[in-house]
XYZ file of C-alpha atoms in Angstrom:
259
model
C 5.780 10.015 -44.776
C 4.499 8.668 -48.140
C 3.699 12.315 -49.465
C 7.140 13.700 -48.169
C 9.053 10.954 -50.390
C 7.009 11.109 -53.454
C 4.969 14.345 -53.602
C 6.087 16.464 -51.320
C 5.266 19.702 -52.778
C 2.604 18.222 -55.017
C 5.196 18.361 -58.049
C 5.975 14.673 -57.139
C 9.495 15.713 -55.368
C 11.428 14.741 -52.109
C 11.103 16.768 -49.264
C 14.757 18.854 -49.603
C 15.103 18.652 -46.030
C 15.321 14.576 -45.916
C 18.919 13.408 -45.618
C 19.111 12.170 -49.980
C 20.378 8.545 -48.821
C 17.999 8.159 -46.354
C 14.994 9.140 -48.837
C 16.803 6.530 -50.790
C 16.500 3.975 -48.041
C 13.236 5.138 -47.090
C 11.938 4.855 -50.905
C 13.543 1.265 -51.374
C 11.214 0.140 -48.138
C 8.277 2.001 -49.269
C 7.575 1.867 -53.073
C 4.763 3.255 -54.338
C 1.507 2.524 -54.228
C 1.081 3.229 -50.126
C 0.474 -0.011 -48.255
C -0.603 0.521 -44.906
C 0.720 -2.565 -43.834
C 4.459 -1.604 -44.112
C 6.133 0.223 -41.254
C 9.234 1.615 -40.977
C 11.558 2.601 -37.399
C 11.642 6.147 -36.384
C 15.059 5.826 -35.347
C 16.750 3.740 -37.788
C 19.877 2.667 -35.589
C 18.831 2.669 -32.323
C 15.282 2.047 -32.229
C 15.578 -0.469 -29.508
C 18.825 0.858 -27.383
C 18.370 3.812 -24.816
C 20.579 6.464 -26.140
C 20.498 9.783 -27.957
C 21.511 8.379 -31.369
C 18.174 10.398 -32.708
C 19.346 13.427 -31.830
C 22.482 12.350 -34.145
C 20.130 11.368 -37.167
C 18.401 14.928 -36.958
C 21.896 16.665 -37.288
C 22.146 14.472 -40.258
C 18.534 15.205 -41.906
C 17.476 11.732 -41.169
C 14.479 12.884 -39.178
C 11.251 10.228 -40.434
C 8.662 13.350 -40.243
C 8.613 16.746 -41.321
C 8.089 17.681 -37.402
C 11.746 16.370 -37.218
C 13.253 18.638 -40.071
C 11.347 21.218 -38.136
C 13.300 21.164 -34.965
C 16.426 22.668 -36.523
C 14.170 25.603 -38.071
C 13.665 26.555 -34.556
C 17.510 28.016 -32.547
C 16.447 27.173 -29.645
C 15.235 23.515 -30.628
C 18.120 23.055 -32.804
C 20.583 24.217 -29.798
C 19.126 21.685 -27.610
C 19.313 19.082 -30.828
C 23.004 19.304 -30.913
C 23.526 19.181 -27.128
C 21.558 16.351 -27.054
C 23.812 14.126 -29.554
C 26.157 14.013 -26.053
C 24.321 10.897 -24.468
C 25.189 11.942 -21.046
C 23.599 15.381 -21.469
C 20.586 13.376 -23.249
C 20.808 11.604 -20.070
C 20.945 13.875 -17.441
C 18.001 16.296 -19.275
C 15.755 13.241 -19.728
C 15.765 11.838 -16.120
C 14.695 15.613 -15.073
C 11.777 15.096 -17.842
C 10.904 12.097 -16.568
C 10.967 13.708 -12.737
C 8.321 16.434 -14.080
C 6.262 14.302 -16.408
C 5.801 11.963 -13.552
C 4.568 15.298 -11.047
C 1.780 16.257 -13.652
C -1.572 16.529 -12.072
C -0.122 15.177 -8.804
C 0.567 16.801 -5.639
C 2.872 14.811 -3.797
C 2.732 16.620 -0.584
C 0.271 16.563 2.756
C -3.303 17.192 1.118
C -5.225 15.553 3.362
C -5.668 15.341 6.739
C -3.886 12.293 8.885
C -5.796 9.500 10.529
C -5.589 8.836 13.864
C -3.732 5.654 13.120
C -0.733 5.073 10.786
C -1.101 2.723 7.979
C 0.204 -0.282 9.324
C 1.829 -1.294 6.361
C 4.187 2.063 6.095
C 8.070 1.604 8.088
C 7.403 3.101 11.116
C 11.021 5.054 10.714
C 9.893 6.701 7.783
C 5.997 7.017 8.541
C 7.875 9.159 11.650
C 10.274 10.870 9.090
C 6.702 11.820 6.815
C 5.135 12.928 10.085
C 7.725 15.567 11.080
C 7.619 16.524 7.451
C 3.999 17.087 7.371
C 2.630 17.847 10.954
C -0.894 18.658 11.267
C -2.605 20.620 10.435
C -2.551 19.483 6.279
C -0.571 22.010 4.437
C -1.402 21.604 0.334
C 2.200 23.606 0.474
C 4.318 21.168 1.693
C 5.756 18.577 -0.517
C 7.742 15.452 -0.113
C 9.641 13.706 -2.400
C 8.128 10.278 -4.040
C 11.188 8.041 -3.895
C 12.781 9.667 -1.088
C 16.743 8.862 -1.431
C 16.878 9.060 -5.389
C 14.065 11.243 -6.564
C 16.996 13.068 -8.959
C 18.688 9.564 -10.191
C 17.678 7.109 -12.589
C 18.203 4.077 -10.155
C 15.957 1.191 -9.141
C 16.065 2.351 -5.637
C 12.006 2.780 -5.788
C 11.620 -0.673 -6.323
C 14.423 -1.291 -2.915
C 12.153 1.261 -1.375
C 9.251 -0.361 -1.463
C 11.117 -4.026 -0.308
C 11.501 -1.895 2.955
C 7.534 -0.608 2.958
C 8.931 3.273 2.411
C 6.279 3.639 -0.946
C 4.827 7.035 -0.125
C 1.157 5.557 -1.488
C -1.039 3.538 -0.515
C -0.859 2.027 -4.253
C 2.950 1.247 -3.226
C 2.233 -0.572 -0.550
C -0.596 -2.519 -3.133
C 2.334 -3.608 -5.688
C 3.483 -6.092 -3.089
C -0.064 -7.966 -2.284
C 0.073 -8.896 -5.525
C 1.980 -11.766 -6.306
C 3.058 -11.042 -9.465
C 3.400 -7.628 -9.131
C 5.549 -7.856 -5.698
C 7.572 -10.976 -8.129
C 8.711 -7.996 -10.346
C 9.139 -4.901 -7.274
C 11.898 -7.559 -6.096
C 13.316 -8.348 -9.544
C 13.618 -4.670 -10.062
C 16.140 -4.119 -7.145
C 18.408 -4.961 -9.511
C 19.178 -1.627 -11.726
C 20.600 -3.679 -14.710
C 17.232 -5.814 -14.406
C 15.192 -2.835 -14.437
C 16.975 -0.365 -16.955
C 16.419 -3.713 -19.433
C 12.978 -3.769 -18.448
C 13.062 0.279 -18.552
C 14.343 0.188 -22.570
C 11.371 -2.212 -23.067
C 8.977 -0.394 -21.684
C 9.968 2.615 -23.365
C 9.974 1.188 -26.782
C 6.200 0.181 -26.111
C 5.339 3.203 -24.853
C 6.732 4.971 -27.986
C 4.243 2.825 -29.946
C 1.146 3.858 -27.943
C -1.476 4.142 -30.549
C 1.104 5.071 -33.241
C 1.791 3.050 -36.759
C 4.849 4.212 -38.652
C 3.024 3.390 -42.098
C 1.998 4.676 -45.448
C -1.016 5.018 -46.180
C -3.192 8.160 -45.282
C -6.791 7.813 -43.189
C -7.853 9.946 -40.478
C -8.581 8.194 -38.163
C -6.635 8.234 -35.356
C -7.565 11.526 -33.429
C -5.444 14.319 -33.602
C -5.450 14.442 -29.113
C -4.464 11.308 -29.197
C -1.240 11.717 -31.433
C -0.320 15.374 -29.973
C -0.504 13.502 -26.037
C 2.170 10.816 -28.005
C 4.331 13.200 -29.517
C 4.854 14.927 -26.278
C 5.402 11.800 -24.316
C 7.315 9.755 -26.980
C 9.420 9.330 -30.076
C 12.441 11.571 -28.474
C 11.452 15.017 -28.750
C 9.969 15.272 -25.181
C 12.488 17.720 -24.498
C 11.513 19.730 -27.569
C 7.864 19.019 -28.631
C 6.971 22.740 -26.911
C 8.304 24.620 -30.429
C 5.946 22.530 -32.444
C 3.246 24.215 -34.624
C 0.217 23.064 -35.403
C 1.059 22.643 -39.104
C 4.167 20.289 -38.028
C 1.881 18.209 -35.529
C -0.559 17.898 -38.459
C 1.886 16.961 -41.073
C 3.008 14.246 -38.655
C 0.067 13.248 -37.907
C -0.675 12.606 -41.551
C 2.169 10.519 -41.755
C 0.651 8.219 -39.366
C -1.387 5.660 -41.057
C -4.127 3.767 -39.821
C -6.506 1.615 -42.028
C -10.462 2.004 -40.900
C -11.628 -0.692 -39.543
């Protein structure tokens, strides 16, 4: 970030893409010389609200990294960039996201083969329900659905779910030997509980490993930050058009002092 306000072409310019205000603001929070120390938000406005307010920012060059500025290079990026400034689109694309990201590297169908008994802690009704699903012998083809009445709607019904012993796992049926785990599955029934909790979360998870600062030091590994740029930061839905020259730019932005 440091080289895109001050030396951006290595003529000691702005990057032209970077909303002039926001450079401004940007420059008044960051003066030269870089101290790794001060961080900045990625999304200025918003950076603790659930909403598609960064999708706004990019339409008004007020991307943080050059991999933002980048997005509206690309049509097809830039397309879903301005779709996405609708909060209920952002919405309804993002809880799909969520339902793939959540179905990478997991089957969640009848792998294996059943036991002669049925896990005593599974609702019979719905241990039934799974069996008719998934009759023997295992099929790796057939699928089921992991939160069985809402597996399309952000909702808290998991959490009701697995009140009722209908968590398709065996780690489900865990979160509520736990006391404080089971404390928080029955705090979670509430949605307006949960999507609180949710925004939190979220934040945190944007954060993973990441330090919005100035100073330049390698090392934080280059995996590491691609694997949080695809999860995080709001370009989940577009992170697929970046090039490796965006994802390294960014990644020099990211400052970490060696310990």
């Amino acid at each position: 970030m440091f080289r895109r306000l001050y030396n951006f072409t290595g003529k000691g310019d702005t990057d032209p893409a970077l909303n002039q205000d926001y450079a401004t603001e940007l420059m008044a929070k960051c003066p030269p010389p870089a101290n790794p120390r001060t961080t900045v938000e990625m999304d200025p406005k918003s950076s603790l609200s659930f909403d598609s307010h960064y999708y706004v920012g990019l339409t008004e060059y007020k991307g943080a990294f050059s991999s933002d500025a980048a997005l509206l290079t690309n049509r097809r990026a830039a397309r879903l960039v301005r779709s996405f400034r609708d909060f209920n689109t952002f919405k309804m694309a993002f809880g799909r996201s969520m339902v793939h990201m959540g179905a990478i590297g997991v089957l969640t169908g009848c792998t294996t083969s059943p036991e002669k008994e049925t896990d005593p802690a599974l609702n019979q009704d719905y241990a039934t329900e799974l069996m008719a699903k998934c009759p023997p012998p295992a099929n790796p083809r057939t699928t089921v659905k992991m939160d069985a009445k809402s597996s399309l709607s952000f909702d808290s019904y998991y959490y009701v779910g697995l009140t009722e012993y209908k968590g398709a796992f065996s780690s489900d049926a865990a979160l509520l030997t736990n006391r404080r785990a089971a404390r928080l599955v029955r705090s979670f029934r509430d949605f307006n509980t949960f999507k609180i909790a949710f925004g939190r979360s979220m934040v945190h998870m944007g954060a993973t490993g990441v330090l919005t600062a100035l100073s330049y030091s390698s090392t934080l590994s280059i995996e590491l930050f691609i694997l949080c740029e695809c999860v995080c930061s709001g370009g989940l839905m577009a992170s697929s058009s970046f090039n490796t020259k965006d994802l390294e730019d960014r990644w020099r932005a990211i400052q970490f002092k060696k310990k």
